[in-house]
Amino acid sequence: MNFITHTVRPNIPENLKPLEEIANNLWLSWNYDAISLFIRLDYDAWLHSEQNPAKLLGMVSQERLEEMAGDDSYLAAVGRVYEQFQNYLNRETWYQGDHKEVIAYFSMEYGLDVSLPIYSGGLGILSGDHMKTSSDLGLPLVGVGLLYRQGYFQQYLNADGYQQESYPENDWYTMPVRLLRAESEEPYKISVEMADQTVIAQLWEARVGRSSLYLLDTNIDENTPENREITATLYGGNKETRIKQEILLGIGGIRALEALDMRPAATHMNEGHSAFLAIERIRVLMREQKMSFSEASQAVWPTNIFTTHTPVPAGNERFDIDLTKHYFGRVAQELGISWEDFLALGRENPADPHEPFCMTVLALKLSAYNNAVSLLHGHVSRDMWKQIWHGLPISEIPISAITNGVHPRTWISHSMLDLIDRYFGPRFQEEPTKFDVWDRMSRISDEELWRTHERRRERMVAFVRDRLKTQLTSRGATDSQVSHAEDVLSPYTLTISFARRFATYKRATLLFRDPDRLIKLLSDPERPIQLIFAGKAHPHDKPGKELIRDIIHFAAQPEVRSRIVFLENYDMTMSRYLISGSDLWMNTPRRPLEASGTSGMKAAINGVLNVSVLDGWWDEAYTPEIGWAIGSGEEYEDHELHDEIESKALYNLLEQEIIPAFYNRGRDNLPREWISRMKSSISNVGKQFSSTRMLMEYSQRFYFPALENARRLHEVDYKSARELSSYFETVRSQWNEFEVVSVSSSKDALITIGDKLDVGAQIRLPGVKPDQVSVELYYGRLITSAGSQIQEPERVEMELKSSSGDLHEFTVTITCRITGKIGYSVRILPKHPALVHPFVPGLIKW
């Protein structure tokens, strides 16, 4: 049945009109004064709207709106908040450059607020914080994503504690997004060819402070029922659904920006899902600039940034060859390259005909700037993807690291933020780049900090009881079971929380390996602990679901029933209660599989202490002053042994250090040692792991250079890209003929520190001039036990001394500054002024 539709908007009195503007800008998600306006407007509607201000405005009665329009106190509050909002939008920012040059940030999910449920977990939350911080800093960055009408699944548990999934529909007309329309009032739409079909998407915008997030939606009449499902669910469907989503995000996202008259000068791929955008950018340049595929690739490469987020194989999307050819066989023809060359873009080993097409590999090969999300993850990623740059030492694989950060004003609870603002002063909000302000934590008294934290724990316990009653009722629990929920947990007990995705490598049940020991800790009459668990397993992850059921069954035992809680449907609202009201944040991944993790950062800036395996961000953040480390960073091949050792280490920490530190009180009943750690945690983590630091690092290391590269390319009509393409064509045709003929030195095998060492090399370079390559001496201390690897290598370019036909002599002089066994070798690398770096797959000769 077809319906004639109208969009009905609330009738807001004129003097309350600012509420509409505030409700439809996600600035309010990190400004509690703005949120409080809507709570105050109608508290019951606030609860029923699921904390969605845009929806709430349509639920409030006209009588209530008229009443509040005559309330001078409420109007004064609206005026204050609206003035704050306008001041934020118009004040001077850190970035002072040209906003005509746009950086486009692509992500599969965005966790901005509970009112816009298009996220699943850490990747989306990071994307949301990235957008908010971009607004704070005034960066010329726009976001691109997909608008999932069912978002990520809603989690509930059956009577046996086994996870079930539901997929409620989102109503975009009551959420903080707006359909973009042209001057003709027709919605903006773009089309994307997918195999033998054309898919149409309409465009929506979410405002995030100063920034815009553009979202593509295929749920429109022009599409077949199958293609309307492309934007149905996040990470849902089969491989074919996933490749369609990633084509829509990458190719469709670039076309969406074009439709809005916004051609990005640089693009940032947040994980490999959006890597097809590089193909589209190349295709556009080929068409408009009459360039070859090679020339357009060289123009796009220096303006692409790629962030890899996971060392877990399942997190790196791979498509089998038949599926890839179905969707990209025709594209390869359009690009003027063979099918084998297209597949090579997504293969670690292009010569392997059975290797599937990997989105991460595609992104790495077509981006000049690649990074992991913590220092440890950088080491792991370089080792993981080393085959792409076969022959290059792992330390030089061009994948650097920018450790993730979190948006402080989003994640610090409003009561703690009130305290911090009072002592830190206005600089904390108005100048987020001044990190020394975090040192002012020492100004806050132990008494004030602890009382604030105790109130947050009380609120968290009340929240948990309310949520537990709701989930037990929906599960069909008895009246006695539901009433028991009113007494679970204590607002005075050491509370440990574990809340994250329930993947098996995160080892949610590590603490359950010794049940008797755990029960003893939970039921200790003098110094008890209590546990809160929350998190979703992927719908297809049966082992992850079993972990949840194991916790539910253990928690049902009478002696611990009030001390362990599992909360269903973990979301941003629940996260805010747990990261601010818990005492200890527990993280137990199997090292080194946690790329970064950010929930522990959010807890830390709230004064919640961390106990964690030395993995991800904690590997570089940990000091005894801010929390506890499980183990010393060991890695084991035997998982059973690994779990046994680290579970015992965790028990020992709890029994011997953590519990005593929490319960040891003076006559004033203050845990002074614990509070000292809280202050150090807030100060140290706030300075080092804010998203402001993260975005400044992205800007200075990647965004600004990429924008400069784009500017340079455009100014000379892409001349340098064409020259670089021609250069590579020449070099690749001769590369196998290049040869390091001989290497000689001026000293014997035994030399003295401080000696000068002259090294010469005979290099054969047929077909190219000697200044068209870089001949380097690569040297340093040898680690013979590691297969003659060089520790902390140094590299220096050798100088041309003489030439005779194709044979050239290069020399260099170095000073011996360290003792021990020193080794060196000579290598040939590409050299061209347009190269961002010389590490090109397949082009290194030792």
JSON list of N, CA, C and O in Angstrom, two decimals, residues 623-655:
[
{"chain": "A", "resi": 623, "resn": "THR", "atom": "N", "xyz": [51.91, 3.61, 34.52]},
{"chain": "A", "resi": 623, "resn": "THR", "atom": "CA", "xyz": [52.89, 3.84, 35.58]},
{"chain": "A", "resi": 623, "resn": "THR", "atom": "C", "xyz": [52.20, 3.43, 36.88]},
{"chain": "A", "resi": 623, "resn": "THR", "atom": "O", "xyz": [50.96, 3.49, 36.97]},
{"chain": "A", "resi": 624, "resn": "PRO", "atom": "N", "xyz": [52.93, 3.02, 37.90]},
{"chain": "A", "resi": 624, "resn": "PRO", "atom": "CA", "xyz": [52.29, 2.60, 39.15]},
{"chain": "A", "resi": 624, "resn": "PRO", "atom": "C", "xyz": [51.45, 3.68, 39.81]},
{"chain": "A", "resi": 624, "resn": "PRO", "atom": "O", "xyz": [50.58, 3.38, 40.62]},
{"chain": "A", "resi": 625, "resn": "GLU", "atom": "N", "xyz": [51.68, 4.95, 39.43]},
{"chain": "A", "resi": 625, "resn": "GLU", "atom": "CA", "xyz": [50.94, 6.06, 40.05]},
{"chain": "A", "resi": 625, "resn": "GLU", "atom": "C", "xyz": [49.50, 6.15, 39.54]},
{"chain": "A", "resi": 625, "resn": "GLU", "atom": "O", "xyz": [48.68, 6.84, 40.16]},
{"chain": "A", "resi": 626, "resn": "ILE", "atom": "N", "xyz": [49.18, 5.49, 38.42]},
{"chain": "A", "resi": 626, "resn": "ILE", "atom": "CA", "xyz": [47.83, 5.68, 37.85]},
{"chain": "A", "resi": 626, "resn": "ILE", "atom": "C", "xyz": [47.03, 4.38, 37.75]},
{"chain": "A", "resi": 626, "resn": "ILE", "atom": "O", "xyz": [45.89, 4.40, 37.30]},
{"chain": "A", "resi": 627, "resn": "GLY", "atom": "N", "xyz": [47.60, 3.25, 38.15]},
{"chain": "A", "resi": 627, "resn": "GLY", "atom": "CA", "xyz": [46.86, 1.99, 38.06]},
{"chain": "A", "resi": 627, "resn": "GLY", "atom": "C", "xyz": [47.78, 0.80, 38.19]},
{"chain": "A", "resi": 627, "resn": "GLY", "atom": "O", "xyz": [48.89, 0.91, 38.73]},
{"chain": "A", "resi": 628, "resn": "TRP", "atom": "N", "xyz": [47.31, -0.34, 37.68]},
{"chain": "A", "resi": 628, "resn": "TRP", "atom": "CA", "xyz": [48.05, -1.59, 37.84]},
{"chain": "A", "resi": 628, "resn": "TRP", "atom": "C", "xyz": [48.16, -2.32, 36.50]},
{"chain": "A", "resi": 628, "resn": "TRP", "atom": "O", "xyz": [47.26, -2.25, 35.65]},
{"chain": "A", "resi": 629, "resn": "ALA", "atom": "N", "xyz": [49.27, -3.02, 36.34]},
{"chain": "A", "resi": 629, "resn": "ALA", "atom": "CA", "xyz": [49.53, -3.80, 35.13]},
{"chain": "A", "resi": 629, "resn": "ALA", "atom": "C", "xyz": [49.43, -5.28, 35.46]},
{"chain": "A", "resi": 629, "resn": "ALA", "atom": "O", "xyz": [50.01, -5.74, 36.45]},
{"chain": "A", "resi": 630, "resn": "ILE", "atom": "N", "xyz": [48.70, -6.02, 34.64]},
{"chain": "A", "resi": 630, "resn": "ILE", "atom": "CA", "xyz": [48.63, -7.48, 34.76]},
{"chain": "A", "resi": 630, "resn": "ILE", "atom": "C", "xyz": [49.77, -8.06, 33.94]},
{"chain": "A", "resi": 630, "resn": "ILE", "atom": "O", "xyz": [49.77, -7.99, 32.72]},
{"chain": "A", "resi": 631, "resn": "GLY", "atom": "N", "xyz": [50.77, -8.62, 34.61]},
{"chain": "A", "resi": 631, "resn": "GLY", "atom": "CA", "xyz": [51.94, -9.14, 33.91]},
{"chain": "A", "resi": 631, "resn": "GLY", "atom": "C", "xyz": [52.89, -8.03, 33.52]},
{"chain": "A", "resi": 631, "resn": "GLY", "atom": "O", "xyz": [52.73, -6.86, 33.90]},
{"chain": "A", "resi": 632, "resn": "SER", "atom": "N", "xyz": [53.87, -8.40, 32.72]},
{"chain": "A", "resi": 632, "resn": "SER", "atom": "CA", "xyz": [54.91, -7.45, 32.32]},
{"chain": "A", "resi": 632, "resn": "SER", "atom": "C", "xyz": [55.03, -7.33, 30.80]},
{"chain": "A", "resi": 632, "resn": "SER", "atom": "O", "xyz": [56.09, -7.04, 30.27]},
{"chain": "A", "resi": 633, "resn": "GLY", "atom": "N", "xyz": [53.95, -7.61, 30.10]},
{"chain": "A", "resi": 633, "resn": "GLY", "atom": "CA", "xyz": [53.97, -7.50, 28.64]},
{"chain": "A", "resi": 633, "resn": "GLY", "atom": "C", "xyz": [54.40, -8.77, 27.94]},
{"chain": "A", "resi": 633, "resn": "GLY", "atom": "O", "xyz": [54.79, -8.73, 26.78]},
{"chain": "A", "resi": 634, "resn": "GLU", "atom": "N", "xyz": [54.31, -9.92, 28.64]},
{"chain": "A", "resi": 634, "resn": "GLU", "atom": "CA", "xyz": [54.70, -11.18, 28.01]},
{"chain": "A", "resi": 634, "resn": "GLU", "atom": "C", "xyz": [53.67, -11.61, 26.97]},
{"chain": "A", "resi": 634, "resn": "GLU", "atom": "O", "xyz": [52.50, -11.26, 27.04]},
{"chain": "A", "resi": 635, "resn": "GLU", "atom": "N", "xyz": [54.13, -12.39, 26.01]},
{"chain": "A", "resi": 635, "resn": "GLU", "atom": "CA", "xyz": [53.24, -12.99, 25.00]},
{"chain": "A", "resi": 635, "resn": "GLU", "atom": "C", "xyz": [53.51, -14.48, 24.97]},
{"chain": "A", "resi": 635, "resn": "GLU", "atom": "O", "xyz": [54.67, -14.91, 25.07]},
{"chain": "A", "resi": 636, "resn": "TYR", "atom": "N", "xyz": [52.45, -15.28, 24.86]},
{"chain": "A", "resi": 636, "resn": "TYR", "atom": "CA", "xyz": [52.54, -16.72, 24.94]},
{"chain": "A", "resi": 636, "resn": "TYR", "atom": "C", "xyz": [51.88, -17.36, 23.72]},
{"chain": "A", "resi": 636, "resn": "TYR", "atom": "O", "xyz": [50.83, -16.91, 23.27]},
{"chain": "A", "resi": 637, "resn": "GLU", "atom": "N", "xyz": [52.48, -18.43, 23.23]},
{"chain": "A", "resi": 637, "resn": "GLU", "atom": "CA", "xyz": [51.83, -19.19, 22.15]},
{"chain": "A", "resi": 637, "resn": "GLU", "atom": "C", "xyz": [50.77, -20.11, 22.72]},
{"chain": "A", "resi": 637, "resn": "GLU", "atom": "O", "xyz": [49.77, -20.41, 22.07]},
{"chain": "A", "resi": 638, "resn": "ASP", "atom": "N", "xyz": [50.97, -20.60, 23.95]},
{"chain": "A", "resi": 638, "resn": "ASP", "atom": "CA", "xyz": [50.02, -21.48, 24.62]},
{"chain": "A", "resi": 638, "resn": "ASP", "atom": "C", "xyz": [48.97, -20.64, 25.32]},
{"chain": "A", "resi": 638, "resn": "ASP", "atom": "O", "xyz": [49.21, -20.04, 26.36]},
{"chain": "A", "resi": 639, "resn": "HIS", "atom": "N", "xyz": [47.76, -20.57, 24.75]},
{"chain": "A", "resi": 639, "resn": "HIS", "atom": "CA", "xyz": [46.71, -19.71, 25.30]},
{"chain": "A", "resi": 639, "resn": "HIS", "atom": "C", "xyz": [46.26, -20.16, 26.68]},
{"chain": "A", "resi": 639, "resn": "HIS", "atom": "O", "xyz": [45.95, -19.33, 27.54]},
{"chain": "A", "resi": 640, "resn": "GLU", "atom": "N", "xyz": [46.22, -21.46, 26.90]},
{"chain": "A", "resi": 640, "resn": "GLU", "atom": "CA", "xyz": [45.80, -21.95, 28.20]},
{"chain": "A", "resi": 640, "resn": "GLU", "atom": "C", "xyz": [46.78, -21.51, 29.27]},
{"chain": "A", "resi": 640, "resn": "GLU", "atom": "O", "xyz": [46.38, -21.04, 30.35]},
{"chain": "A", "resi": 641, "resn": "LEU", "atom": "N", "xyz": [48.07, -21.66, 28.99]},
{"chain": "A", "resi": 641, "resn": "LEU", "atom": "CA", "xyz": [49.09, -21.23, 29.94]},
{"chain": "A", "resi": 641, "resn": "LEU", "atom": "C", "xyz": [49.02, -19.72, 30.14]},
{"chain": "A", "resi": 641, "resn": "LEU", "atom": "O", "xyz": [49.14, -19.21, 31.27]},
{"chain": "A", "resi": 642, "resn": "HIS", "atom": "N", "xyz": [48.83, -18.99, 29.06]},
{"chain": "A", "resi": 642, "resn": "HIS", "atom": "CA", "xyz": [48.72, -17.54, 29.11]},
{"chain": "A", "resi": 642, "resn": "HIS", "atom": "C", "xyz": [47.59, -17.12, 30.06]},
{"chain": "A", "resi": 642, "resn": "HIS", "atom": "O", "xyz": [47.79, -16.28, 30.96]},
{"chain": "A", "resi": 643, "resn": "ASP", "atom": "N", "xyz": [46.42, -17.72, 29.88]},
{"chain": "A", "resi": 643, "resn": "ASP", "atom": "CA", "xyz": [45.27, -17.37, 30.71]},
{"chain": "A", "resi": 643, "resn": "ASP", "atom": "C", "xyz": [45.50, -17.74, 32.17]},
{"chain": "A", "resi": 643, "resn": "ASP", "atom": "O", "xyz": [45.11, -16.99, 33.08]},
{"chain": "A", "resi": 644, "resn": "GLU", "atom": "N", "xyz": [46.11, -18.87, 32.40]},
{"chain": "A", "resi": 644, "resn": "GLU", "atom": "CA", "xyz": [46.35, -19.31, 33.78]},
{"chain": "A", "resi": 644, "resn": "GLU", "atom": "C", "xyz": [47.29, -18.35, 34.49]},
{"chain": "A", "resi": 644, "resn": "GLU", "atom": "O", "xyz": [47.04, -17.94, 35.63]},
{"chain": "A", "resi": 645, "resn": "ILE", "atom": "N", "xyz": [48.38, -17.98, 33.84]},
{"chain": "A", "resi": 645, "resn": "ILE", "atom": "CA", "xyz": [49.36, -17.09, 34.47]},
{"chain": "A", "resi": 645, "resn": "ILE", "atom": "C", "xyz": [48.75, -15.72, 34.75]},
{"chain": "A", "resi": 645, "resn": "ILE", "atom": "O", "xyz": [48.91, -15.17, 35.86]},
{"chain": "A", "resi": 646, "resn": "GLU", "atom": "N", "xyz": [48.03, -15.17, 33.78]},
{"chain": "A", "resi": 646, "resn": "GLU", "atom": "CA", "xyz": [47.53, -13.81, 33.97]},
{"chain": "A", "resi": 646, "resn": "GLU", "atom": "C", "xyz": [46.31, -13.75, 34.88]},
{"chain": "A", "resi": 646, "resn": "GLU", "atom": "O", "xyz": [46.09, -12.73, 35.54]},
{"chain": "A", "resi": 647, "resn": "SER", "atom": "N", "xyz": [45.54, -14.82, 34.95]},
{"chain": "A", "resi": 647, "resn": "SER", "atom": "CA", "xyz": [44.43, -14.82, 35.91]},
{"chain": "A", "resi": 647, "resn": "SER", "atom": "C", "xyz": [44.97, -14.82, 37.34]},
{"chain": "A", "resi": 647, "resn": "SER", "atom": "O", "xyz": [44.46, -14.12, 38.22]},
{"chain": "A", "resi": 648, "resn": "LYS", "atom": "N", "xyz": [46.03, -15.60, 37.59]},
{"chain": "A", "resi": 648, "resn": "LYS", "atom": "CA", "xyz": [46.64, -15.60, 38.92]},
{"chain": "A", "resi": 648, "resn": "LYS", "atom": "C", "xyz": [47.27, -14.25, 39.24]},
{"chain": "A", "resi": 648, "resn": "LYS", "atom": "O", "xyz": [47.19, -13.77, 40.39]},
{"chain": "A", "resi": 649, "resn": "ALA", "atom": "N", "xyz": [47.89, -13.63, 38.24]},
{"chain": "A", "resi": 649, "resn": "ALA", "atom": "CA", "xyz": [48.48, -12.31, 38.45]},
{"chain": "A", "resi": 649, "resn": "ALA", "atom": "C", "xyz": [47.40, -11.29, 38.82]},
{"chain": "A", "resi": 649, "resn": "ALA", "atom": "O", "xyz": [47.61, -10.42, 39.69]},
{"chain": "A", "resi": 650, "resn": "LEU", "atom": "N", "xyz": [46.24, -11.41, 38.18]},
{"chain": "A", "resi": 650, "resn": "LEU", "atom": "CA", "xyz": [45.13, -10.50, 38.47]},
{"chain": "A", "resi": 650, "resn": "LEU", "atom": "C", "xyz": [44.62, -10.72, 39.90]},
{"chain": "A", "resi": 650, "resn": "LEU", "atom": "O", "xyz": [44.39, -9.74, 40.64]},
{"chain": "A", "resi": 651, "resn": "TYR", "atom": "N", "xyz": [44.45, -11.97, 40.30]},
{"chain": "A", "resi": 651, "resn": "TYR", "atom": "CA", "xyz": [44.03, -12.26, 41.67]},
{"chain": "A", "resi": 651, "resn": "TYR", "atom": "C", "xyz": [45.03, -11.70, 42.68]},
{"chain": "A", "resi": 651, "resn": "TYR", "atom": "O", "xyz": [44.65, -11.10, 43.69]},
{"chain": "A", "resi": 652, "resn": "ASN", "atom": "N", "xyz": [46.31, -11.89, 42.41]},
{"chain": "A", "resi": 652, "resn": "ASN", "atom": "CA", "xyz": [47.33, -11.40, 43.33]},
{"chain": "A", "resi": 652, "resn": "ASN", "atom": "C", "xyz": [47.27, -9.88, 43.47]},
{"chain": "A", "resi": 652, "resn": "ASN", "atom": "O", "xyz": [47.42, -9.34, 44.57]},
{"chain": "A", "resi": 653, "resn": "LEU", "atom": "N", "xyz": [47.08, -9.18, 42.34]},
{"chain": "A", "resi": 653, "resn": "LEU", "atom": "CA", "xyz": [46.97, -7.73, 42.40]},
{"chain": "A", "resi": 653, "resn": "LEU", "atom": "C", "xyz": [45.77, -7.30, 43.24]},
{"chain": "A", "resi": 653, "resn": "LEU", "atom": "O", "xyz": [45.86, -6.39, 44.07]},
{"chain": "A", "resi": 654, "resn": "LEU", "atom": "N", "xyz": [44.64, -7.97, 43.02]},
{"chain": "A", "resi": 654, "resn": "LEU", "atom": "CA", "xyz": [43.43, -7.62, 43.78]},
{"chain": "A", "resi": 654, "resn": "LEU", "atom": "C", "xyz": [43.64, -7.83, 45.27]},
{"chain": "A", "resi": 654, "resn": "LEU", "atom": "O", "xyz": [43.36, -6.95, 46.10]},
{"chain": "A", "resi": 655, "resn": "GLU", "atom": "N", "xyz": [44.16, -8.99, 45.62]},
{"chain": "A", "resi": 655, "resn": "GLU", "atom": "CA", "xyz": [44.27, -9.36, 47.04]},
{"chain": "A", "resi": 655, "resn": "GLU", "atom": "C", "xyz": [45.35, -8.57, 47.76]},
{"chain": "A", "resi": 655, "resn": "GLU", "atom": "O", "xyz": [45.17, -8.17, 48.93]}
]
